[in-house]
mmCIF file with all atom_site columns, C-alpha atoms in Angstrom:
data_model
loop_
_atom_site.group_PDB
_atom_site.id
_atom_site.type_symbol
_atom_site.label_atom_id
_atom_site.label_alt_id
_atom_site.label_comp_id
_atom_site.label_asym_id
_atom_site.label_entity_id
_atom_site.label_seq_id
_atom_site.pdbx_PDB_ins_code
_atom_site.Cartn_x
_atom_site.Cartn_y
_atom_site.Cartn_z
_atom_site.occupancy
_atom_site.B_iso_or_equiv
_atom_site.pdbx_formal_charge
_atom_site.auth_seq_id
_atom_site.auth_comp_id
_atom_site.auth_asym_id
_atom_site.auth_atom_id
_atom_site.pdbx_PDB_model_num
ATOM 1   C CA . MET A 1 1   ? 129.428 -66.172 -1.652  1.00 41.00 ? 1178 MET A CA 1
ATOM 2   C CA . ALA A 1 2   ? 128.185 -68.726 -4.182  1.00 42.00 ? 1179 ALA A CA 1
ATOM 3   C CA . ASP A 1 3   ? 130.237 -69.195 -7.312  1.00 42.00 ? 1180 ASP A CA 1
ATOM 4   C CA . PRO A 1 4   ? 127.880 -68.946 -10.298 1.00 43.00 ? 1181 PRO A CA 1
ATOM 5   C CA . ARG A 1 5   ? 130.340 -70.578 -12.706 1.00 48.00 ? 1182 ARG A CA 1
ATOM 6   C CA . PRO A 1 6   ? 129.203 -74.081 -13.690 1.00 47.00 ? 1183 PRO A CA 1
ATOM 7   C CA . GLY A 1 7   ? 131.524 -76.924 -12.780 1.00 59.00 ? 1184 GLY A CA 1
ATOM 8   C CA . ARG A 1 8   ? 133.044 -75.071 -9.817  1.00 75.00 ? 1185 ARG A CA 1
ATOM 9   C CA . LEU A 1 9   ? 132.582 -75.712 -6.123  1.00 80.00 ? 1186 LEU A CA 1
ATOM 10  C CA . THR A 1 10  ? 130.999 -72.898 -4.181  1.00 89.00 ? 1187 THR A CA 1
ATOM 11  C CA . ALA A 1 11  ? 132.798 -71.687 -1.068  1.00 90.00 ? 1188 ALA A CA 1
ATOM 12  C CA . HIS A 1 12  ? 130.075 -73.348 1.010   1.00 94.00 ? 1189 HIS A CA 1
ATOM 13  C CA . GLU A 1 13  ? 130.534 -76.700 -0.768  1.00 93.00 ? 1190 GLU A CA 1
ATOM 14  C CA . ALA A 1 14  ? 134.300 -76.464 -0.408  1.00 94.00 ? 1191 ALA A CA 1
ATOM 15  C CA . ARG A 1 15  ? 133.995 -75.723 3.318   1.00 96.00 ? 1192 ARG A CA 1
ATOM 16  C CA . GLN A 1 16  ? 131.662 -78.714 3.752   1.00 96.00 ? 1193 GLN A CA 1
ATOM 17  C CA . ARG A 1 17  ? 134.112 -81.033 1.998   1.00 95.00 ? 1194 ARG A CA 1
ATOM 18  C CA . LEU A 1 18  ? 137.021 -79.675 4.012   1.00 97.00 ? 1195 LEU A CA 1
ATOM 19  C CA . GLU A 1 19  ? 135.089 -80.059 7.281   1.00 98.00 ? 1196 GLU A CA 1
ATOM 20  C CA . HIS A 1 20  ? 134.347 -83.666 6.376   1.00 97.00 ? 1197 HIS A CA 1
ATOM 21  C CA . ALA A 1 21  ? 138.002 -84.313 5.513   1.00 97.00 ? 1198 ALA A CA 1
ATOM 22  C CA . ARG A 1 22  ? 139.156 -82.675 8.759   1.00 98.00 ? 1199 ARG A CA 1
ATOM 23  C CA . ASN A 1 23  ? 136.655 -84.628 10.870  1.00 98.00 ? 1200 ASN A CA 1
ATOM 24  C CA . SER A 1 24  ? 137.730 -87.878 9.202   1.00 97.00 ? 1201 SER A CA 1
ATOM 25  C CA . ARG A 1 25  ? 141.412 -87.195 9.913   1.00 97.00 ? 1202 ARG A CA 1
ATOM 26  C CA . LEU A 1 26  ? 140.688 -86.212 13.520  1.00 97.00 ? 1203 LEU A CA 1
ATOM 27  C CA . ALA A 1 27  ? 138.765 -89.487 13.957  1.00 97.00 ? 1204 ALA A CA 1
ATOM 28  C CA . GLN A 1 28  ? 141.757 -91.351 12.524  1.00 95.00 ? 1205 GLN A CA 1
ATOM 29  C CA . LEU A 1 29  ? 144.069 -89.649 15.021  1.00 93.00 ? 1206 LEU A CA 1
ATOM 30  C CA . ARG A 1 30  ? 141.726 -90.561 17.888  1.00 93.00 ? 1207 ARG A CA 1
ATOM 31  C CA . ALA A 1 31  ? 141.617 -94.172 16.701  1.00 92.00 ? 1208 ALA A CA 1
ATOM 32  C CA . LEU A 1 32  ? 145.413 -94.299 16.548  1.00 88.00 ? 1209 LEU A CA 1
ATOM 33  C CA . SER A 1 33  ? 145.702 -92.963 20.084  1.00 85.00 ? 1210 SER A CA 1
ATOM 34  C CA . GLU A 1 34  ? 143.180 -95.529 21.324  1.00 86.00 ? 1211 GLU A CA 1
ATOM 35  C CA . THR A 1 35  ? 145.071 -98.541 19.955  1.00 78.00 ? 1212 THR A CA 1
ATOM 36  C CA . GLY A 1 36  ? 146.977 -98.940 23.194  1.00 71.00 ? 1213 GLY A CA 1
ATOM 37  C CA . GLN A 1 37  ? 150.244 -99.150 21.295  1.00 67.00 ? 1214 GLN A CA 1
ATOM 38  C CA . SER A 1 38  ? 153.277 -97.248 22.416  1.00 65.00 ? 1215 SER A CA 1
ATOM 39  C CA . ALA A 1 39  ? 153.639 -93.769 20.985  1.00 56.00 ? 1216 ALA A CA 1
ATOM 40  C CA . ASP A 1 40  ? 157.172 -94.855 20.107  1.00 65.00 ? 1217 ASP A CA 1
ATOM 41  C CA . ASP A 1 41  ? 155.820 -97.425 17.636  1.00 80.00 ? 1218 ASP A CA 1
ATOM 42  C CA . HIS A 1 42  ? 157.321 -96.420 14.277  1.00 82.00 ? 1219 HIS A CA 1
ATOM 43  C CA . LEU A 1 43  ? 154.251 -97.244 12.161  1.00 85.00 ? 1220 LEU A CA 1
ATOM 44  C CA . LEU A 1 44  ? 151.913 -95.461 14.568  1.00 87.00 ? 1221 LEU A CA 1
ATOM 45  C CA . SER A 1 45  ? 154.170 -92.428 14.612  1.00 87.00 ? 1222 SER A CA 1
ATOM 46  C CA . THR A 1 46  ? 154.456 -92.363 10.816  1.00 92.00 ? 1223 THR A CA 1
ATOM 47  C CA . GLN A 1 47  ? 150.674 -92.620 10.403  1.00 92.00 ? 1224 GLN A CA 1
ATOM 48  C CA . ALA A 1 48  ? 150.070 -89.843 12.922  1.00 92.00 ? 1225 ALA A CA 1
ATOM 49  C CA . GLU A 1 49  ? 152.604 -87.590 11.177  1.00 95.00 ? 1226 GLU A CA 1
ATOM 50  C CA . ALA A 1 50  ? 150.936 -88.198 7.778   1.00 96.00 ? 1227 ALA A CA 1
ATOM 51  C CA . ILE A 1 51  ? 147.526 -87.347 9.235   1.00 97.00 ? 1228 ILE A CA 1
ATOM 52  C CA . GLN A 1 52  ? 148.946 -84.179 10.823  1.00 97.00 ? 1229 GLN A CA 1
ATOM 53  C CA . ARG A 1 53  ? 150.366 -83.129 7.432   1.00 97.00 ? 1230 ARG A CA 1
ATOM 54  C CA . VAL A 1 54  ? 146.942 -83.564 5.819   1.00 97.00 ? 1231 VAL A CA 1
ATOM 55  C CA . LEU A 1 55  ? 145.309 -81.583 8.640   1.00 98.00 ? 1232 LEU A CA 1
ATOM 56  C CA . LYS A 1 56  ? 147.794 -78.781 7.955   1.00 98.00 ? 1233 LYS A CA 1
ATOM 57  C CA . GLU A 1 57  ? 146.895 -78.885 4.246   1.00 97.00 ? 1234 GLU A CA 1
ATOM 58  C CA . ILE A 1 58  ? 143.192 -78.756 5.157   1.00 98.00 ? 1235 ILE A CA 1
ATOM 59  C CA . ASN A 1 59  ? 143.752 -75.682 7.349   1.00 98.00 ? 1236 ASN A CA 1
ATOM 60  C CA . GLU A 1 60  ? 145.698 -74.048 4.521   1.00 97.00 ? 1237 GLU A CA 1
ATOM 61  C CA . ALA A 1 61  ? 142.784 -74.776 2.166   1.00 97.00 ? 1238 ALA A CA 1
ATOM 62  C CA . PHE A 1 62  ? 140.396 -73.011 4.574   1.00 97.00 ? 1239 PHE A CA 1
ATOM 63  C CA . ALA A 1 63  ? 142.751 -70.006 4.451   1.00 97.00 ? 1240 ALA A CA 1
ATOM 64  C CA . ARG A 1 64  ? 142.669 -70.092 0.633   1.00 97.00 ? 1241 ARG A CA 1
ATOM 65  C CA . ILE A 1 65  ? 138.873 -70.002 0.735   1.00 96.00 ? 1242 ILE A CA 1
ATOM 66  C CA . ASP A 1 66  ? 139.074 -66.972 3.024   1.00 96.00 ? 1243 ASP A CA 1
ATOM 67  C CA . ASP A 1 67  ? 141.538 -65.120 0.803   1.00 96.00 ? 1244 ASP A CA 1
ATOM 68  C CA . GLY A 1 68  ? 139.735 -66.041 -2.424  1.00 94.00 ? 1245 GLY A CA 1
ATOM 69  C CA . SER A 1 69  ? 142.505 -68.167 -3.919  1.00 95.00 ? 1246 SER A CA 1
ATOM 70  C CA . TYR A 1 70  ? 140.863 -71.560 -3.293  1.00 96.00 ? 1247 TYR A CA 1
ATOM 71  C CA . GLY A 1 71  ? 140.575 -73.638 -6.445  1.00 95.00 ? 1248 GLY A CA 1
ATOM 72  C CA . ALA A 1 72  ? 143.473 -71.957 -8.222  1.00 96.00 ? 1249 ALA A CA 1
ATOM 73  C CA . CYS A 1 73  ? 146.566 -74.093 -8.767  1.00 97.00 ? 1250 CYS A CA 1
ATOM 74  C CA . LEU A 1 74  ? 149.544 -72.774 -6.817  1.00 95.00 ? 1251 LEU A CA 1
ATOM 75  C CA . GLY A 1 75  ? 151.817 -73.945 -9.629  1.00 95.00 ? 1252 GLY A CA 1
ATOM 76  C CA . CYS A 1 76  ? 150.224 -72.488 -12.760 1.00 97.00 ? 1253 CYS A CA 1
ATOM 77  C CA . SER A 1 77  ? 147.385 -70.327 -11.342 1.00 96.00 ? 1254 SER A CA 1
ATOM 78  C CA . LYS A 1 78  ? 144.841 -72.086 -13.569 1.00 96.00 ? 1255 LYS A CA 1
ATOM 79  C CA . PRO A 1 79  ? 141.632 -73.417 -11.990 1.00 96.00 ? 1256 PRO A CA 1
ATOM 80  C CA . VAL A 1 80  ? 141.932 -76.852 -10.440 1.00 96.00 ? 1257 VAL A CA 1
ATOM 81  C CA . PRO A 1 81  ? 139.217 -79.032 -12.010 1.00 95.00 ? 1258 PRO A CA 1
ATOM 82  C CA . ALA A 1 82  ? 136.123 -79.349 -9.802  1.00 92.00 ? 1259 ALA A CA 1
ATOM 83  C CA . GLU A 1 83  ? 136.360 -83.143 -10.013 1.00 93.00 ? 1260 GLU A CA 1
ATOM 84  C CA . ARG A 1 84  ? 139.807 -83.033 -8.402  1.00 95.00 ? 1261 ARG A CA 1
ATOM 85  C CA . LEU A 1 85  ? 138.585 -80.675 -5.674  1.00 94.00 ? 1262 LEU A CA 1
ATOM 86  C CA . GLU A 1 86  ? 135.640 -82.984 -4.985  1.00 91.00 ? 1263 GLU A CA 1
ATOM 87  C CA . ILE A 1 87  ? 137.983 -85.916 -4.441  1.00 92.00 ? 1264 ILE A CA 1
ATOM 88  C CA . LEU A 1 88  ? 140.797 -84.009 -2.734  1.00 95.00 ? 1265 LEU A CA 1
ATOM 89  C CA . PRO A 1 89  ? 139.307 -80.738 -1.449  1.00 95.00 ? 1266 PRO A CA 1
ATOM 90  C CA . TYR A 1 90  ? 142.559 -79.571 0.124   1.00 96.00 ? 1267 TYR A CA 1
ATOM 91  C CA . THR A 1 91  ? 144.699 -80.021 -2.977  1.00 96.00 ? 1268 THR A CA 1
ATOM 92  C CA . ARG A 1 92  ? 146.955 -77.124 -3.905  1.00 95.00 ? 1269 ARG A CA 1
ATOM 93  C CA . PHE A 1 93  ? 147.790 -78.187 -7.437  1.00 96.00 ? 1270 PHE A CA 1
ATOM 94  C CA . CYS A 1 94  ? 146.236 -79.380 -10.672 1.00 96.00 ? 1271 CYS A CA 1
ATOM 95  C CA . VAL A 1 95  ? 147.372 -82.865 -11.714 1.00 96.00 ? 1272 VAL A CA 1
ATOM 96  C CA . PRO A 1 96  ? 150.174 -81.751 -14.106 1.00 96.00 ? 1273 PRO A CA 1
ATOM 97  C CA . CYS A 1 97  ? 151.653 -79.359 -11.507 1.00 96.00 ? 1274 CYS A CA 1
ATOM 98  C CA . GLN A 1 98  ? 151.306 -81.992 -8.765  1.00 95.00 ? 1275 GLN A CA 1
ATOM 99  C CA . ARG A 1 99  ? 153.294 -84.427 -10.921 1.00 95.00 ? 1276 ARG A CA 1
ATOM 100 C CA . ARG A 1 100 ? 156.007 -81.809 -11.446 1.00 92.00 ? 1277 ARG A CA 1
ATOM 101 C CA . ALA A 1 101 ? 156.091 -81.013 -7.717  1.00 86.00 ? 1278 ALA A CA 1
ATOM 102 C CA . ALA A 1 102 ? 156.470 -84.710 -6.852  1.00 85.00 ? 1279 ALA A CA 1
ATOM 103 C CA . THR A 1 103 ? 159.555 -85.197 -9.037  1.00 78.00 ? 1280 THR A CA 1
#
């Protein structure tokens, strides 16, 4: 399932990056739960919610790999640059579309 196009992540490389991102977020969640702070702590709760959102995005990225749409911007359908996917493997948008989505 390797992608022969230069400058693109293969499905295997994308899965490896996503696995690493998921494992990092799961470790962060474990560390938060081991702080001994109350689950009612606002900062702790906010951090946990942000990590859960990223985990959801990671799972959605795995689904995009499975359906063949990984690496295509959900805003404009153009390929997301490989450099962006290397840094943020679960991203759904190219930079211009991400900026538009954030406003």
